Amino acid sequence: MLNQALEGKRFLVTGVANQRSIAWGIAQCLAKCGARLGFTYQGARIKEMVTPLAESVSADFLLPCDVADDDQIDALFEGVGNTWDGLDGIVHAIAFAKREDLAGEFVSTSRDGFALAHDISAYSLTRLCQGGLDLMREGSSVVALSYIGGERVVPGYNVMGVAKASLEMSVRYLAADLGPRGIRVNAISAGPVKTLAARGVSGFTKILDHVEERAPLRRNVSLEEIGCSASFLLSSLASGVTGEVMHVDSGFHVLGF
Ligand code: NAD
């Protein structure tokens, strides 16, 4: 059924850095279901890693996009519009904070570290929706990636947790704004996955171990599981779901103790 719902749909996938990226897990599931994909990359180093991955799923394009740069975002959507006459959805899988703000005490966060984390990790969702608005049509769907550190305190996650809270609230406001146009906006709050970005969070291995020991399913989630859940939200099977933050975390979020 998921195959039928996604066959031929066109999705812009941001945030693939390598084969361990959550965005790559999502792209693989979308590709298996027959969706058409276009990717973005931030900088030449990432382009080198993403090019073979994009080729392996016969992507329609690979375009640069640093979300800190409005001109690059405008150029991206111009490029998307040159290839496709519409867009069925966007995957937002982007986050960044200074390394020193992902360790120690949150109280030490600098003004520019706070602003940077929010600009790249939260505002960029709104800016990408803004940029893609003219291409998206009734039935389009946007999915962002969040983490439980945006709801509860996770040691070391610090400013990124505050940025994720902003991202999740942005999802709700965007869902309210874009709903009347038939565009849905949701987030997946994923359990921890060993990716490039995750390596920046101090004590990340402890987080993985803790989930394995305590989560209801007693294991961590796979890229494939996150990919399938995101694909569901991107598809018409989730046509009644918007403004939602869906946890794909082995049930870890239900624990109170
Ligand atoms: P990743 O390192 O594979 O991906 C992060 C991506 O963000 C990279 O592709 C990087 O190029 C991109 N990025 C950073 N700054 C950017 C900028 N200025 N412009 C454009 N792109 C930029 O790591 P990931 O864990 O797959 O992260 C993807 C998303 O999933 C992030 O939002 C992250 O917070 C979220 N997430 C991760 C975990 C986890 O444990 N790994 C858990 C829950 C949510």
Coordinates of C-alpha atoms and ligand atoms in Angstrom, one line a residue:
M1 CA 0.0 0.0 0.0
L2 CA 2.9 2.4 0.8
N3 CA 4.3 1.7 -2.6
Q4 CA 1.1 2.7 -4.3
A5 CA 0.9 5.9 -2.2
L6 CA 4.4 7.0 -3.1
E7 CA 5.0 5.7 -6.6
G8 CA 6.1 8.6 -8.8
K9 CA 5.8 11.2 -6.1
R10 CA 8.6 13.8 -6.0
F11 CA 10.5 14.6 -2.8
L12 CA 13.3 17.0 -1.9
V13 CA 15.6 15.3 0.6
T14 CA 17.9 17.5 2.7
G15 CA 20.5 16.4 5.2
V16 CA 22.1 13.4 3.7
A17 CA 25.8 13.5 4.7
N18 CA 26.7 9.8 4.3
Q19 CA 25.2 6.3 4.4
R20 CA 24.6 6.6 8.1
S21 CA 22.4 9.7 7.9
I22 CA 18.8 9.5 8.9
A23 CA 17.9 11.3 5.7
W24 CA 19.5 8.5 3.8
G25 CA 17.4 5.9 5.7
I26 CA 14.3 7.9 4.6
A27 CA 15.5 8.3 1.0
Q28 CA 16.1 4.6 0.7
C29 CA 12.6 3.7 1.7
L30 CA 11.1 6.4 -0.5
A31 CA 13.2 5.1 -3.5
K32 CA 12.1 1.5 -2.8
C33 CA 8.5 2.7 -3.0
G34 CA 9.1 4.2 -6.4
A35 CA 9.3 7.9 -5.4
R36 CA 11.5 10.3 -7.4
L37 CA 14.1 12.1 -5.3
G38 CA 16.2 15.2 -5.4
F39 CA 18.9 15.9 -2.8
T40 CA 20.7 18.9 -1.4
Y41 CA 24.2 19.1 0.1
Q42 CA 26.1 21.6 2.2
G43 CA 29.6 22.2 0.8
A44 CA 32.0 20.4 -1.5
R45 CA 33.0 17.7 1.1
I46 CA 29.5 16.5 1.6
K47 CA 28.8 16.7 -2.1
E48 CA 31.5 14.1 -2.7
M49 CA 29.9 11.7 -0.2
V50 CA 26.3 12.3 -1.4
T51 CA 27.0 12.0 -5.1
P52 CA 27.3 8.2 -5.3
L53 CA 24.4 7.8 -2.9
A54 CA 22.2 10.0 -5.0
E55 CA 23.3 8.2 -8.2
S56 CA 22.4 4.8 -6.6
V57 CA 18.8 5.8 -6.3
S58 CA 18.7 7.6 -9.7
A59 CA 18.1 11.0 -8.2
D60 CA 16.8 13.6 -10.5
F61 CA 19.1 16.3 -9.1
L62 CA 21.7 17.1 -6.5
L63 CA 21.8 20.8 -5.6
P64 CA 23.8 22.9 -3.1
C65 CA 22.0 24.3 -0.1
D66 CA 23.4 25.8 3.0
V67 CA 20.3 26.8 4.9
A68 CA 22.1 29.7 6.5
D69 CA 22.1 31.4 3.1
D70 CA 18.8 32.8 1.7
D71 CA 20.3 33.1 -1.8
Q72 CA 21.2 29.4 -1.8
I73 CA 17.7 28.5 -0.7
D74 CA 16.1 30.6 -3.4
A75 CA 18.5 29.1 -6.0
L76 CA 17.6 25.6 -4.8
F77 CA 13.9 26.1 -5.4
E78 CA 14.5 27.7 -8.7
G79 CA 16.5 24.6 -9.6
V80 CA 13.8 22.3 -8.3
G81 CA 11.2 24.2 -10.4
N82 CA 13.5 23.8 -13.5
T83 CA 13.4 20.0 -13.1
W84 CA 10.0 19.3 -11.6
D85 CA 6.7 21.2 -12.2
G86 CA 5.7 20.4 -8.6
L87 CA 6.9 19.0 -5.3
D88 CA 5.1 16.4 -3.2
G89 CA 7.1 16.9 -0.1
I90 CA 10.3 17.9 1.7
V91 CA 12.4 16.0 4.2
H92 CA 14.1 18.4 6.7
A93 CA 17.0 16.5 8.4
I94 CA 19.3 19.3 9.3
A95 CA 20.8 20.3 12.6
F96 CA 23.9 22.1 13.8
A97 CA 25.3 23.6 17.0
K98 CA 28.8 24.5 18.1
R99 CA 30.6 21.6 19.7
E100 CA 31.3 23.5 22.9
D101 CA 27.5 24.1 23.3
L102 CA 26.9 20.3 23.2
A103 CA 28.9 19.5 26.4
G104 CA 29.0 20.8 30.0
E105 CA 26.3 23.0 31.3
F106 CA 23.5 24.6 29.2
V107 CA 23.8 27.7 31.3
S108 CA 27.1 28.5 29.6
T109 CA 25.6 28.7 26.1
S110 CA 26.9 31.8 24.3
R111 CA 24.5 34.3 22.5
D112 CA 25.9 33.4 19.1
G113 CA 25.9 29.7 19.8
F114 CA 22.2 29.9 20.8
A115 CA 21.4 31.9 17.7
L116 CA 23.3 29.6 15.3
A117 CA 21.7 26.4 16.7
H118 CA 18.3 27.9 16.3
D119 CA 18.9 29.4 12.8
I120 CA 20.3 26.1 11.3
S121 CA 18.2 23.6 13.3
A122 CA 14.8 25.3 13.6
Y123 CA 14.3 28.4 11.5
S124 CA 15.5 26.5 8.4
L125 CA 12.3 24.4 8.4
T126 CA 10.2 27.5 8.1
R127 CA 12.5 28.9 5.4
L128 CA 12.4 25.7 3.4
C129 CA 8.6 25.6 3.6
Q130 CA 8.5 29.3 2.5
G131 CA 10.9 28.5 -0.5
G132 CA 8.9 25.5 -1.6
L133 CA 5.4 26.9 -1.1
D134 CA 4.8 27.7 -4.8
L135 CA 5.8 24.2 -5.9
M136 CA 3.9 22.3 -3.3
R137 CA 0.3 21.4 -4.0
E138 CA -2.7 19.9 -2.2
G139 CA -1.5 16.6 -0.7
S140 CA 2.1 17.6 -0.2
S141 CA 3.8 16.7 3.0
V142 CA 6.8 18.0 5.0
V143 CA 8.6 15.9 7.6
A144 CA 11.3 17.2 10.0
L145 CA 13.5 15.3 12.4
S146 CA 13.4 15.9 16.2
Y147 CA 14.7 14.3 19.3
I148 CA 13.3 13.8 22.9
G149 CA 15.9 16.3 24.1
G150 CA 13.4 18.9 22.8
E151 CA 10.8 17.8 25.4
R152 CA 12.9 16.7 28.4
V153 CA 16.4 17.4 29.6
V154 CA 19.1 15.1 28.1
P155 CA 22.6 15.7 29.5
G156 CA 24.9 17.2 26.8
Y157 CA 22.1 17.9 24.3
N158 CA 21.7 21.4 25.8
V159 CA 21.1 24.1 23.2
M160 CA 20.1 21.6 20.6
G161 CA 17.2 20.5 22.9
V162 CA 16.0 24.1 23.0
A163 CA 16.3 24.3 19.2
K164 CA 14.3 21.1 18.9
A165 CA 11.5 22.5 21.1
S166 CA 11.5 25.4 18.6
L167 CA 11.5 23.1 15.7
E168 CA 8.5 21.1 17.1
M169 CA 6.5 24.2 17.7
S170 CA 7.4 25.5 14.2
V171 CA 5.9 22.2 12.9
R172 CA 2.6 23.0 14.7
Y173 CA 2.5 26.6 13.4
L174 CA 3.4 25.6 9.9
A175 CA 0.8 22.8 10.0
A176 CA -1.8 25.5 10.9
D177 CA -0.7 27.9 8.2
L178 CA -0.3 25.3 5.4
G179 CA -3.2 23.1 6.3
P180 CA -5.8 25.2 4.4
R181 CA -3.7 24.6 1.2
G182 CA -3.8 20.9 1.8
I183 CA -0.1 20.7 2.8
R184 CA 0.8 18.7 5.9
V185 CA 3.7 19.3 8.3
N186 CA 4.9 16.7 10.8
A187 CA 8.0 15.6 12.7
I188 CA 9.5 12.4 13.7
S189 CA 11.1 12.3 17.1
A190 CA 13.7 9.6 16.5
G191 CA 15.6 7.5 19.0
P192 CA 19.4 7.9 19.0
V193 CA 21.3 6.8 15.9
K194 CA 25.1 6.9 15.5
T195 CA 25.5 9.5 12.8
L196 CA 28.0 12.3 12.1
A197 CA 25.8 14.9 13.9
A198 CA 25.2 12.6 16.9
R199 CA 29.0 12.2 17.4
G200 CA 29.1 15.9 18.4
V201 CA 26.9 15.3 21.4
S202 CA 29.1 14.5 24.5
G203 CA 28.2 11.1 26.1
F204 CA 26.2 9.9 23.0
T205 CA 27.3 6.3 23.5
K206 CA 25.8 6.3 27.0
I207 CA 22.5 7.5 25.5
L208 CA 22.5 4.6 23.1
D209 CA 23.2 2.1 25.9
H210 CA 20.5 3.6 28.1
V211 CA 17.8 3.3 25.5
E212 CA 18.9 -0.3 24.9
E213 CA 18.6 -1.1 28.6
R214 CA 15.4 0.8 29.4
A215 CA 13.2 1.4 26.3
P216 CA 10.1 -0.8 26.1
L217 CA 11.4 -2.5 23.0
R218 CA 14.9 -3.0 24.7
R219 CA 16.8 -1.9 21.6
N220 CA 17.7 1.1 19.5
V221 CA 15.8 1.9 16.3
S222 CA 17.2 1.3 12.9
L223 CA 17.6 3.8 10.0
E224 CA 15.1 1.6 8.1
E225 CA 12.5 1.9 10.9
I226 CA 12.8 5.7 10.9
G227 CA 12.8 5.7 7.1
C228 CA 9.5 3.7 6.9
S229 CA 7.8 5.9 9.5
A230 CA 8.8 9.1 7.7
S231 CA 7.7 7.6 4.4
F232 CA 4.3 6.9 5.9
L233 CA 4.0 10.5 7.0
L234 CA 5.1 11.7 3.6
S235 CA 2.5 9.5 1.9
S236 CA -1.3 9.8 1.4
L237 CA -1.7 7.0 4.0
A238 CA -1.2 9.8 6.6
S239 CA -3.5 12.2 4.8
G240 CA -5.3 13.0 8.1
V241 CA -2.2 13.6 10.1
T242 CA -0.6 17.1 10.5
G243 CA 1.1 19.0 13.3
E244 CA 2.1 15.7 14.8
V245 CA 5.4 14.7 16.5
M246 CA 5.6 11.0 16.1
H247 CA 8.0 9.1 18.3
V248 CA 10.1 6.4 16.6
D249 CA 12.2 5.6 19.6
S250 CA 11.4 2.0 20.7
G251 CA 8.9 3.6 23.1
F252 CA 11.5 5.3 25.2
H253 CA 9.4 8.5 25.5
V254 CA 6.7 6.8 27.5
L255 CA 9.0 6.2 30.5
G256 CA 8.6 8.3 33.6
F257 CA 11.2 6.5 35.6
Ligands
NAD1 P1 23.9 13.7 9.9 O1 25.2 14.3 10.3 O2 24.0 12.6 9.0 O3 23.0 14.8 9.2 C1 23.0 16.2 9.6 C2 22.9 17.0 8.3 O4 22.7 18.4 8.6 C3 24.1 16.9 7.4 O5 23.8 16.4 6.2 C4 24.7 18.3 7.3 O6 25.3 18.6 6.1 C5 23.4 19.0 7.5 N1 23.6 20.4 7.8 C6 24.2 21.0 8.9 N2 24.3 22.3 8.8 C7 23.7 22.6 7.6 C8 23.5 23.8 6.9 N3 23.9 25.0 7.4 N4 22.9 23.8 5.7 C9 22.4 22.6 5.2 N5 22.6 21.4 5.8 C10 23.3 21.5 7.0 O7 23.1 13.4 11.2 P2 21.6 12.9 11.5 O8 21.7 12.4 12.9 O9 21.1 12.0 10.4 O10 20.8 14.2 11.5 C11 19.6 14.5 10.8 C12 18.5 15.0 11.6 O11 18.0 14.0 12.5 C13 18.9 16.2 12.5 O12 17.9 17.2 12.6 C14 19.1 15.6 13.9 O13 19.0 16.5 14.9 C15 18.0 14.6 13.8 N6 18.0 13.5 14.8 C16 19.1 12.8 15.0 C17 19.2 11.8 15.9 C18 20.4 10.9 16.1 O14 20.5 10.3 17.2 N7 21.3 10.9 15.2 C19 18.1 11.6 16.7 C20 16.9 12.3 16.6 C21 16.9 13.3 15.6

